[in-house]
Amino acid sequence: MDRGILEREAELTRLAEAAYEAADGAGSVALVFGEAGIGKSSLVRALPERLPEEARILVGQCDDLATRRPLGPFRDLVGSVGAELARAVTEGGDRPRVYEALRAELAVTPHPAVLVVEDVHWADEASLDALRFLVRRMERLPALLVLTYRDDELGRGHPLRHLLGQVSRAPRVHRLPLARLSLDAVRTLSATAELDAAQVYEVTSGNPFFVAEVVAAGGTGGVPPTVVDAVLARMRGLDAATVDALEQLAVVPSAVERPLVDALLAEGVTVLAEAEQRGLLAVTPERVAFRHELIRRAVADSVPTARRIDLNRTVLAALVARPGSDAARIVHHAAHAGDEDAIARYGPDAARDAASAGAHREAAAQLRLVLRRRRRHGPADLADLLERYAIESYTIADSAAAVTAQREAVALRRSLGDILALGADLRWLSRIHWWAGEADEAQDAAREAVTVLEHAGDDRLLALAVSNIAQLRMLSDRYPEAVDHAERAIVLARKTEDQAILAHALNNLGTARWRGGDPDGRKQLEESLEVALAAGEVEHACRSYANIIWTLLDSLQYSEADRYLPPAMDLADRAEHLGFLTYLHVELAIRRLAAADWEDAERHAEFGIHDFLPARCPALTVLARVRTRRGHPGAAELLAEAQEIAVRTRELQRTGPVAAALAEAAWLHGDDAALIEAVAPVYAQARDLAGIPYRAELGYWLSRVGQPVDLEDCDHPYALQARGHWREAAARWQEAGCPYEHAAAVAESPHPADKLVALAELDALGAEPLARRVRSELRRLGVRRIPRGPLAATRGNPAGLTERQLQVMRLLAEGLTNAEIADRLVVSVRTVDNHVRAVLEKLDAPTRRHAAVRAAELGLLPERDT
């Protein structure tokens, strides 16, 4: 093996095997990850020698541009792929065309493809979107998709995490974390240079790139302390013209295509020969690239700022002179050259290109850059730019930026006297205010939008403004008013034949009727979804999905919600509508909370705990309820913030769940006064709304502390419990698929035998606070043989089981069959089959009986009194 890729045999073998499997039709995804300089690119370069002879290897690179190139890595494939894919990625705006062209390219037989996308941590949104499309289909393609990335640069909110989450669910995934080199490997690499291997290892910590640079620098006594010094040491002695050329290319954060190389270097590629020989560059007829991104950065960082500005100006001039240059690249170099005219001229086009490719983060970043030079635009153009920036910020859930920009846009429209534009912008301002959790401001802007447009002569804009009023009335539970405004908006939308507005108004009408107690409203809400999807209106379709799912969840129709969640999340994910994607993750968290899948509920809720308030409030509520039910600390702090957000909205869809969560926590702690304080005012608000489920739950909690409630007209399980019908309520909870609520209802039985059944279920779920309360009730009833419950060692979980696997394992140890476990946990038998297999594997147990013995040895089973 090449000495530069020591200790990578296992990874190369696994990739080669995956490529051979792909040639047989079993495609897969490989993740190659590690820190900068760990050897990801070296591994990719060594791969072709291991591939089948007929295989094609396609390599695309994500670049560290200030604002990413839309579809950048796929544009790199032009010249190596078919004409359809080349045209699709070059034109970029038709995303389905790009996806299908990628799929078709990888489906070519009999020449299996290995598609490598390097440095995916720098990928633009459009590229991530395309990769998500591919990941879902790789198992059916004769191809291997290899993604390399720096895992140490992925914060919680990094866009790549969404893709990696999807990859984790793919049927065939190869995870190849690259480790640092051992001392023995460093010794091998250092031998020819007669360096002190221990010293090299100490300085480099075994990072292959650092090792290679130190060895190439040739220092024995004074090892360069940084990679910059190592690179500069390698450059020492190069001809001045070569150094100038290296510095010129180093300011371009990507491989440099040959026409641009020729435009930048007067002497052509010949000036690069010595740098190529020293291993600094890779030169091909098509492009020139630094051997490693760290080399490029080291060279660029060594250049004085004044010269770096001049070098960027040279690249800018070359790009502007070339027809068809990416506007994003032009803006990048304009920003680094300080050319504000170029930013003002090309920035709006770069933002438009990004938005059309679905890269909304990049679009917002480009517009942000342009707006820093706002004095270069007239009032009308500036108002347009501000509106575009507000909408892009709204799309990526940056509510604060969206509100500020849209307010400025409205102020400019007022000064310009453009009535129609003012009305449209006021409607957008209303929506954005609501998105930011500012209920009063949203109502004010909505009313003014209708007032401005009422006699302006544009029925389409008036229809949307009226529908916006309907939406706000629906959200604040004023259902009759919502219906009136929605019906008027529908008439106007049909008159103007605007399908987007029709979908919006049907959504408001259907949701208001359905949540107001009329089940026929569901048909209109589903119609709004159909209209939006047919018209390609992603935002309206996402909102229809979100309202359908939320109402199904509220009415305990979880299996129905399960049908809508996957396509909804797929649509929001593909469209990069991050606000709705976040919201849908929180809805999925609510669904998993109902199933008592605590870890999954927390995982999805964490998507919503950022600054996007419509998702943050319910996300905090879910996280708090999980902690409350498991007895984990921190629930009170989460609920305090959730309540603060909810009170500002004055919407029952926010205040109701928060009040219920506060009530549950207070009841488990025996604090009746706190329960009444949290619930009474919200119950009073919900009491007269027959279609609102919060009335039943809030009324139930009040009944638990002796407060009178009127729930005789309601058949919700909580209403049944409030009336003392615990058995019927338990059956409803079990039918709905809510094991925690089922156990809690059974625990209300006056009979010790029922309470013991409930206790076993609560122990299996890890619901310690309620289990503790049930144990106390059993003691008061004089029951002597009460299971002690899980030990502290159980919570430590030395076997590495997930919470759900712990639940399954405990029931398995009781002798229950998979079908009985499924019935107890209210999940499918197939799901239990998977969990049992995982438990046996983690406990290294050949049979269920061995698993029970092993679990007991590890202290994973509840002890019982004898």
mmCIF file of C-alpha atoms in Angstrom, residues 63-70 122 248-254 256 260 293 296-297 300 308-309 311-317 319-320 325-351 362 365-367 369-370 372-373:
data_model
loop_
_atom_site.group_PDB
_atom_site.id
_atom_site.type_symbol
_atom_site.label_atom_id
_atom_site.label_comp_id
_atom_site.label_asym_id
_atom_site.label_seq_id
_atom_site.Cartn_x
_atom_site.Cartn_y
_atom_site.Cartn_z
ATOM 1 C CA ASP A 63 -16.161 24.231 -1.353
ATOM 2 C CA ASP A 64 -15.540 26.501 1.609
ATOM 3 C CA LEU A 65 -17.053 29.533 -0.117
ATOM 4 C CA ALA A 66 -18.428 32.310 2.050
ATOM 5 C CA THR A 67 -21.762 31.506 0.398
ATOM 6 C CA ARG A 68 -21.907 28.068 -1.196
ATOM 7 C CA ARG A 69 -22.340 27.321 -4.886
ATOM 8 C CA PRO A 70 -25.762 25.753 -5.471
ATOM 9 C CA TRP A 122 -19.539 22.502 3.305
ATOM 10 C CA GLN A 248 -3.211 33.481 -6.782
ATOM 11 C CA LEU A 249 -4.851 30.064 -6.898
ATOM 12 C CA ALA A 250 -5.021 29.814 -3.103
ATOM 13 C CA VAL A 251 -7.673 32.539 -2.836
ATOM 14 C CA VAL A 252 -10.063 30.393 -4.900
ATOM 15 C CA PRO A 253 -11.746 28.038 -2.379
ATOM 16 C CA SER A 254 -12.298 25.195 -4.838
ATOM 17 C CA VAL A 256 -9.832 25.890 -10.359
ATOM 18 C CA LEU A 260 -9.954 30.221 -15.145
ATOM 19 C CA GLU A 293 -7.649 22.036 1.569
ATOM 20 C CA ARG A 296 -4.641 25.959 0.255
ATOM 21 C CA ARG A 297 -5.599 27.604 3.525
ATOM 22 C CA ALA A 300 -3.808 31.847 1.568
ATOM 23 C CA ARG A 308 -4.964 38.973 -0.781
ATOM 24 C CA ILE A 309 -7.408 41.760 -1.654
ATOM 25 C CA LEU A 311 -5.559 38.578 -5.723
ATOM 26 C CA ASN A 312 -9.316 38.372 -5.168
ATOM 27 C CA ARG A 313 -9.783 41.385 -7.414
ATOM 28 C CA THR A 314 -7.943 39.534 -10.170
ATOM 29 C CA VAL A 315 -10.192 36.481 -9.801
ATOM 30 C CA LEU A 316 -13.252 38.730 -9.759
ATOM 31 C CA ALA A 317 -12.253 40.387 -13.028
ATOM 32 C CA LEU A 319 -15.006 35.644 -13.558
ATOM 33 C CA VAL A 320 -16.921 38.738 -14.659
ATOM 34 C CA SER A 325 -19.810 32.414 -14.355
ATOM 35 C CA ASP A 326 -21.590 31.526 -11.132
ATOM 36 C CA ALA A 327 -22.937 34.652 -9.510
ATOM 37 C CA ALA A 328 -22.150 33.133 -6.099
ATOM 38 C CA ARG A 329 -18.459 32.838 -6.969
ATOM 39 C CA ILE A 330 -18.421 36.386 -8.278
ATOM 40 C CA VAL A 331 -19.959 37.695 -5.055
ATOM 41 C CA HIS A 332 -17.534 35.685 -2.920
ATOM 42 C CA HIS A 333 -14.501 37.276 -4.550
ATOM 43 C CA ALA A 334 -16.180 40.686 -4.708
ATOM 44 C CA ALA A 335 -16.675 40.537 -0.937
ATOM 45 C CA HIS A 336 -13.046 39.555 -0.340
ATOM 46 C CA ALA A 337 -11.864 42.244 -2.759
ATOM 47 C CA GLY A 338 -14.053 44.901 -1.147
ATOM 48 C CA ASP A 339 -15.829 45.631 -4.456
ATOM 49 C CA GLU A 340 -19.190 46.897 -3.244
ATOM 50 C CA ASP A 341 -20.428 47.715 -6.739
ATOM 51 C CA ALA A 342 -19.974 44.100 -7.797
ATOM 52 C CA ILE A 343 -21.743 42.848 -4.681
ATOM 53 C CA ALA A 344 -24.672 45.190 -5.325
ATOM 54 C CA ARG A 345 -24.826 44.152 -8.993
ATOM 55 C CA TYR A 346 -24.402 40.379 -8.737
ATOM 56 C CA GLY A 347 -25.674 39.666 -5.220
ATOM 57 C CA PRO A 348 -29.401 39.731 -6.100
ATOM 58 C CA ASP A 349 -28.772 37.310 -8.989
ATOM 59 C CA ALA A 350 -26.764 35.009 -6.719
ATOM 60 C CA ALA A 351 -29.626 35.028 -4.214
ATOM 61 C CA GLU A 362 -27.514 30.704 0.808
ATOM 62 C CA ALA A 365 -26.845 35.048 3.110
ATOM 63 C CA GLN A 366 -26.464 36.635 -0.324
ATOM 64 C CA LEU A 367 -29.258 39.115 0.325
ATOM 65 C CA LEU A 369 -24.538 40.776 2.015
ATOM 66 C CA VAL A 370 -26.314 42.966 -0.538
ATOM 67 C CA ARG A 372 -25.173 45.848 3.910
ATOM 68 C CA ARG A 373 -24.665 48.094 0.848
#
